[in-house]
Amino acid sequence: MRLILVGPPGAGKGTQATAITKRYGIPHISTGDMLRSAVKAGTELGKKADAYMQRGDLVPDDLVIAMVIERLQQPDCVNGFLLDGFPRTRAQAASLDAALEANDLALDAVVLINVPDDLIVERIVGRRMDPVTGDIYHISFNPPPAAIASRVVQRKDDTEEAVRTRLEKYVSETAPIVPFYQDKDILKRVDGVGSPAEVAERIAAALAM
Ligand code: AP5
């Protein structure tokens, strides 16, 4: 399966990715995670991306496209992949399409998770991540277990100000890619309001159709 997860910040893409990738035995390719690793490692890419990410702006297309195209050439992608957070612009969608077409490949589905803005801010500001396992928690909706509660951290871009910028970028840059996939008849719209298990069931049903 070659899949894409699209949705505003905090829609639950990372949360849902685990179950989807387990079900289909495909790698989870999160451009946000890849960029955060690059920042942490202090690579050239990380140095360039850091300021954009902290502000909630998109990292320039050329940097992200090169990173993803290289990742898709790794052997674990031979039977498919789940892209989370890519593409995020029309240029990224066109580049992905061209790269797949060049290898006689096509996407199977694009899952769009919809969540209203007020809930997004609450989810993002309360999010905490375990730096050891990468697991995602929320201080109210899914608190970390006591044994690891002291080590969970808040992402630098999970401030209310940066979230507003990320939401604006989603509307102006990312939402315009939705009709592109709708026209290809591979778009699956899923309501992201409800428990993670309920949303997971909706995604499984949408992908089975
Ligand atoms: P990225 O890491 O992709 O961030 P994002 O798209 O803003 O998405 P998030 O990770 O914030 O949210 P999510 O949908 O994964 O939600 P989650 O499951 O964690 O990108 C970060 C930055 O990197 C960008 O701003 C940009 O600068 C750069 N970047 C990345 N890709 C790029 C690209 N392609 N081009 C250019 N720049 C790029 O859930 C959020 C919270 O809600 C958690 O606390 C979770 O526990 C909780 N939660 C989840 N589901 C539920 C539920 N059903 N009920 C209750 N709580 C829930």
Short mmCIF file of C-alpha atoms and ligand atoms in Angstrom, two decimals:
data_model
loop_
_atom_site.label_atom_id
_atom_site.label_comp_id
_atom_site.label_asym_id
_atom_site.label_seq_id
_atom_site.Cartn_x
_atom_site.Cartn_y
_atom_site.Cartn_z
CA MET A 1 0.00 0.00 0.00
CA ARG A 2 1.23 3.46 -0.90
CA LEU A 3 -0.59 5.89 1.39
CA ILE A 4 -0.58 9.54 2.40
CA LEU A 5 -1.97 11.01 5.64
CA VAL A 6 -3.01 14.65 5.31
CA GLY A 7 -4.56 16.94 7.88
CA PRO A 8 -4.00 20.10 9.87
CA PRO A 9 -1.43 20.16 12.70
CA GLY A 10 -2.72 18.08 15.60
CA ALA A 11 -5.27 16.20 13.48
CA GLY A 12 -3.80 12.95 14.83
CA LYS A 13 -1.65 11.91 11.86
CA GLY A 14 1.26 10.68 14.00
CA THR A 15 -1.12 9.00 16.46
CA GLN A 16 -2.93 7.11 13.69
CA ALA A 17 0.20 6.25 11.70
CA THR A 18 1.29 3.49 14.10
CA ALA A 19 -1.81 1.32 13.61
CA ILE A 20 -1.88 1.85 9.84
CA THR A 21 1.78 0.96 9.30
CA LYS A 22 1.43 -2.15 11.51
CA ARG A 23 -1.64 -3.32 9.58
CA TYR A 24 0.00 -3.01 6.18
CA GLY A 25 3.63 -3.75 7.16
CA ILE A 26 4.88 -0.52 5.62
CA PRO A 27 7.30 2.14 6.92
CA HIS A 28 6.05 5.36 8.53
CA ILE A 29 7.72 8.29 6.79
CA SER A 30 7.07 11.48 8.76
CA THR A 31 8.78 14.52 7.29
CA GLY A 32 8.32 16.32 10.63
CA ASP A 33 10.19 13.51 12.46
CA MET A 34 12.91 13.41 9.79
CA LEU A 35 13.43 17.17 10.00
CA ARG A 36 13.47 17.13 13.82
CA SER A 37 16.13 14.37 13.71
CA ALA A 38 18.18 16.48 11.30
CA VAL A 39 17.91 19.50 13.63
CA LYS A 40 18.94 17.38 16.63
CA ALA A 41 21.89 15.90 14.73
CA GLY A 42 22.98 19.38 13.59
CA THR A 43 23.20 18.38 9.91
CA GLU A 44 23.27 21.02 7.13
CA LEU A 45 19.59 20.28 6.43
CA GLY A 46 18.76 20.59 10.14
CA LYS A 47 20.56 23.95 10.42
CA LYS A 48 18.58 25.29 7.46
CA ALA A 49 15.22 23.89 8.67
CA ASP A 50 15.36 24.83 12.36
CA ALA A 51 14.20 28.46 12.22
CA TYR A 52 11.36 27.73 9.79
CA MET A 53 10.08 24.95 12.03
CA GLN A 54 10.22 26.95 15.26
CA ARG A 55 8.15 29.72 13.66
CA GLY A 56 5.63 27.22 12.27
CA ASP A 57 6.59 28.05 8.68
CA LEU A 58 7.08 25.40 6.02
CA VAL A 59 10.63 24.32 5.25
CA PRO A 60 11.47 25.21 1.59
CA ASP A 61 10.22 22.72 -1.01
CA ASP A 62 13.61 21.90 -2.54
CA LEU A 63 15.01 20.70 0.81
CA VAL A 64 12.00 18.58 1.74
CA ILE A 65 11.46 17.08 -1.72
CA ALA A 66 15.09 15.91 -1.98
CA MET A 67 14.87 14.38 1.51
CA VAL A 68 11.67 12.43 0.72
CA ILE A 69 12.66 11.22 -2.75
CA GLU A 70 15.87 9.81 -1.28
CA ARG A 71 13.93 8.12 1.55
CA LEU A 72 11.47 6.49 -0.89
CA GLN A 73 14.39 4.82 -2.67
CA GLN A 74 15.30 2.82 0.45
CA PRO A 75 14.61 -0.94 0.25
CA ASP A 76 11.94 -0.90 3.00
CA CYS A 77 9.66 1.13 0.68
CA VAL A 78 9.51 -1.56 -1.99
CA ASN A 79 6.07 -2.81 -0.84
CA GLY A 80 4.69 0.59 0.00
CA PHE A 81 4.88 3.38 2.58
CA LEU A 82 2.83 5.76 4.66
CA LEU A 83 3.78 9.40 4.09
CA ASP A 84 2.80 11.62 7.06
CA GLY A 85 3.15 15.37 6.55
CA PHE A 86 4.20 15.15 2.89
CA PRO A 87 3.20 16.47 0.42
CA ARG A 88 2.30 19.81 1.96
CA THR A 89 2.41 22.05 -1.13
CA ARG A 90 1.38 21.74 -4.78
CA ALA A 91 5.06 21.56 -5.80
CA GLN A 92 5.64 18.67 -3.38
CA ALA A 93 2.56 16.81 -4.68
CA ALA A 94 3.71 17.26 -8.29
CA SER A 95 7.25 16.03 -7.46
CA LEU A 96 5.93 12.96 -5.69
CA ASP A 97 3.62 12.17 -8.59
CA ALA A 98 6.48 12.49 -11.09
CA ALA A 99 8.80 10.30 -8.98
CA LEU A 100 6.17 7.56 -8.66
CA GLU A 101 5.20 7.72 -12.33
CA ALA A 102 8.84 7.41 -13.37
CA ASN A 103 8.82 4.02 -11.59
CA ASP A 104 5.36 2.96 -12.90
CA LEU A 105 3.92 3.33 -9.41
CA ALA A 106 0.80 5.07 -8.12
CA LEU A 107 -0.70 6.01 -4.78
CA ASP A 108 -3.47 3.77 -3.40
CA ALA A 109 -5.14 6.31 -1.12
CA VAL A 110 -4.84 9.72 0.52
CA VAL A 111 -6.49 9.90 3.95
CA LEU A 112 -7.57 13.40 5.00
CA ILE A 113 -8.23 13.72 8.76
CA ASN A 114 -10.46 16.69 9.56
CA VAL A 115 -10.49 18.37 13.00
CA PRO A 116 -11.89 21.84 13.88
CA ASP A 117 -9.41 24.62 14.74
CA ASP A 118 -10.36 25.07 18.43
CA LEU A 119 -9.70 21.39 19.15
CA ILE A 120 -6.40 21.55 17.26
CA VAL A 121 -4.99 24.26 19.52
CA GLU A 122 -6.00 22.28 22.64
CA ARG A 123 -4.43 19.07 21.26
CA ILE A 124 -1.18 20.75 20.21
CA VAL A 125 -0.53 22.83 23.30
CA GLY A 126 -1.13 19.76 25.53
CA ARG A 127 0.98 17.37 23.46
CA ARG A 128 4.06 15.77 25.04
CA MET A 129 6.54 13.40 23.40
CA ASP A 130 8.73 10.69 24.86
CA PRO A 131 12.23 11.45 23.51
CA VAL A 132 13.29 7.83 24.07
CA THR A 133 10.50 5.97 22.22
CA GLY A 134 8.95 8.79 20.15
CA ASP A 135 5.53 7.94 21.63
CA ILE A 136 2.96 10.76 21.61
CA TYR A 137 0.92 11.74 24.70
CA HIS A 138 -1.45 14.50 25.76
CA ILE A 139 -1.54 15.99 29.26
CA SER A 140 -5.35 15.53 29.45
CA PHE A 141 -6.48 13.16 26.67
CA ASN A 142 -3.69 10.57 26.97
CA PRO A 143 -1.36 11.31 29.92
CA PRO A 144 2.08 9.64 29.94
CA PRO A 145 2.52 6.73 32.42
CA ALA A 146 4.02 7.78 35.79
CA ALA A 147 7.28 5.90 35.06
CA ILE A 148 8.15 8.18 32.14
CA ALA A 149 6.22 11.34 33.09
CA SER A 150 9.40 13.19 34.12
CA ARG A 151 11.16 12.67 30.79
CA VAL A 152 8.42 13.69 28.31
CA VAL A 153 9.06 16.96 26.45
CA GLN A 154 7.08 19.60 24.59
CA ARG A 155 7.98 20.29 20.95
CA LYS A 156 9.49 23.76 20.34
CA ASP A 157 6.78 24.53 17.76
CA ASP A 158 3.90 23.49 20.05
CA THR A 159 3.25 27.02 21.31
CA GLU A 160 -0.08 28.71 20.66
CA GLU A 161 1.62 31.32 18.44
CA ALA A 162 3.42 28.78 16.25
CA VAL A 163 0.25 26.67 16.00
CA ARG A 164 -1.66 29.65 14.59
CA THR A 165 1.04 30.07 11.93
CA ARG A 166 0.98 26.32 11.17
CA LEU A 167 -2.80 26.46 10.76
CA GLU A 168 -2.53 29.45 8.39
CA LYS A 169 0.07 27.57 6.33
CA TYR A 170 -2.16 24.52 6.24
CA VAL A 171 -5.04 26.56 4.80
CA SER A 172 -2.94 28.53 2.28
CA GLU A 173 -0.39 25.88 1.19
CA THR A 174 -1.61 22.38 2.03
CA ALA A 175 -5.41 22.44 1.66
CA PRO A 176 -5.02 23.29 -2.08
CA ILE A 177 -3.50 19.82 -2.70
CA VAL A 178 -6.75 18.12 -1.63
CA PRO A 179 -8.61 18.67 -4.95
CA PHE A 180 -5.57 17.23 -6.79
CA TYR A 181 -6.15 13.86 -5.06
CA GLN A 182 -9.93 14.15 -5.20
CA ASP A 183 -9.67 14.41 -8.99
CA LYS A 184 -7.65 11.18 -8.99
CA ASP A 185 -10.48 9.56 -6.99
CA ILE A 186 -8.18 8.33 -4.20
CA LEU A 187 -9.15 10.81 -1.46
CA LYS A 188 -10.72 9.38 1.75
CA ARG A 189 -12.16 11.97 4.15
CA VAL A 190 -12.22 10.92 7.81
CA ASP A 191 -13.69 12.75 10.81
CA GLY A 192 -10.82 13.14 13.34
CA VAL A 193 -13.07 14.05 16.30
CA GLY A 194 -13.49 11.20 18.79
CA SER A 195 -11.15 8.85 20.60
CA PRO A 196 -8.00 7.66 18.78
CA ALA A 197 -9.59 4.17 18.59
CA GLU A 198 -12.76 5.55 16.97
CA VAL A 199 -10.72 7.49 14.42
CA ALA A 200 -8.61 4.40 13.71
CA GLU A 201 -11.78 2.41 12.97
CA ARG A 202 -12.98 5.09 10.54
CA ILE A 203 -9.63 5.06 8.74
CA ALA A 204 -9.62 1.24 8.51
CA ALA A 205 -13.16 1.32 7.07
CA ALA A 206 -12.27 4.05 4.57
CA LEU A 207 -9.21 2.12 3.37
CA ALA A 208 -11.19 -1.10 3.02
CA MET A 209 -13.64 0.57 0.62
P1 AP5 B 1 4.91 17.85 11.54
O1 AP5 B 1 5.70 17.16 12.57
O2 AP5 B 1 4.45 17.11 10.33
O3 AP5 B 1 3.69 18.57 12.27
P2 AP5 B 1 2.15 18.80 11.88
O4 AP5 B 1 1.71 18.44 10.52
O5 AP5 B 1 1.91 20.18 12.33
O6 AP5 B 1 1.47 17.71 12.64
P3 AP5 B 1 1.64 17.38 14.11
O7 AP5 B 1 2.80 16.43 14.30
O8 AP5 B 1 1.68 18.63 14.93
O9 AP5 B 1 0.26 16.68 14.43
P4 AP5 B 1 -0.33 15.27 14.12
O10 AP5 B 1 -1.43 15.39 13.14
O11 AP5 B 1 0.74 14.25 13.85
O12 AP5 B 1 -1.00 14.99 15.54
P5 AP5 B 1 -0.60 14.00 16.72
O13 AP5 B 1 -0.95 12.60 16.34
O14 AP5 B 1 0.78 14.26 17.24
O15 AP5 B 1 5.71 19.13 10.98
C1 AP5 B 1 6.37 20.01 11.86
C2 AP5 B 1 7.05 21.10 11.05
O16 AP5 B 1 8.05 20.51 10.17
C3 AP5 B 1 6.16 21.92 10.10
O17 AP5 B 1 5.52 23.00 10.76
C4 AP5 B 1 7.20 22.40 9.06
O18 AP5 B 1 7.96 23.46 9.56
C5 AP5 B 1 8.10 21.19 8.92
N1 AP5 B 1 7.65 20.27 7.85
C6 AP5 B 1 7.23 18.98 8.02
N2 AP5 B 1 6.88 18.45 6.84
C7 AP5 B 1 7.08 19.40 5.91
C8 AP5 B 1 6.86 19.46 4.49
N3 AP5 B 1 6.38 18.40 3.82
N4 AP5 B 1 7.15 20.62 3.85
C9 AP5 B 1 7.64 21.69 4.50
N5 AP5 B 1 7.85 21.71 5.86
C10 AP5 B 1 7.57 20.57 6.54
O19 AP5 B 1 -1.68 14.47 17.82
C11 AP5 B 1 -1.58 15.76 18.41
C12 AP5 B 1 -2.01 15.67 19.91
O20 AP5 B 1 -3.39 15.30 19.98
C13 AP5 B 1 -1.26 14.60 20.71
O21 AP5 B 1 -1.05 15.09 22.01
C14 AP5 B 1 -2.20 13.39 20.74
O22 AP5 B 1 -2.03 12.60 21.90
C15 AP5 B 1 -3.57 14.07 20.68
N6 AP5 B 1 -4.55 13.30 19.93
C16 AP5 B 1 -4.39 12.71 18.72
N7 AP5 B 1 -5.53 12.12 18.33
C17 AP5 B 1 -6.45 12.36 19.33
C18 AP5 B 1 -7.82 12.02 19.50
N8 AP5 B 1 -8.50 11.30 18.58
N9 AP5 B 1 -8.46 12.45 20.63
C19 AP5 B 1 -7.77 13.16 21.57
N10 AP5 B 1 -6.47 13.51 21.46
C20 AP5 B 1 -5.82 13.11 20.33
#
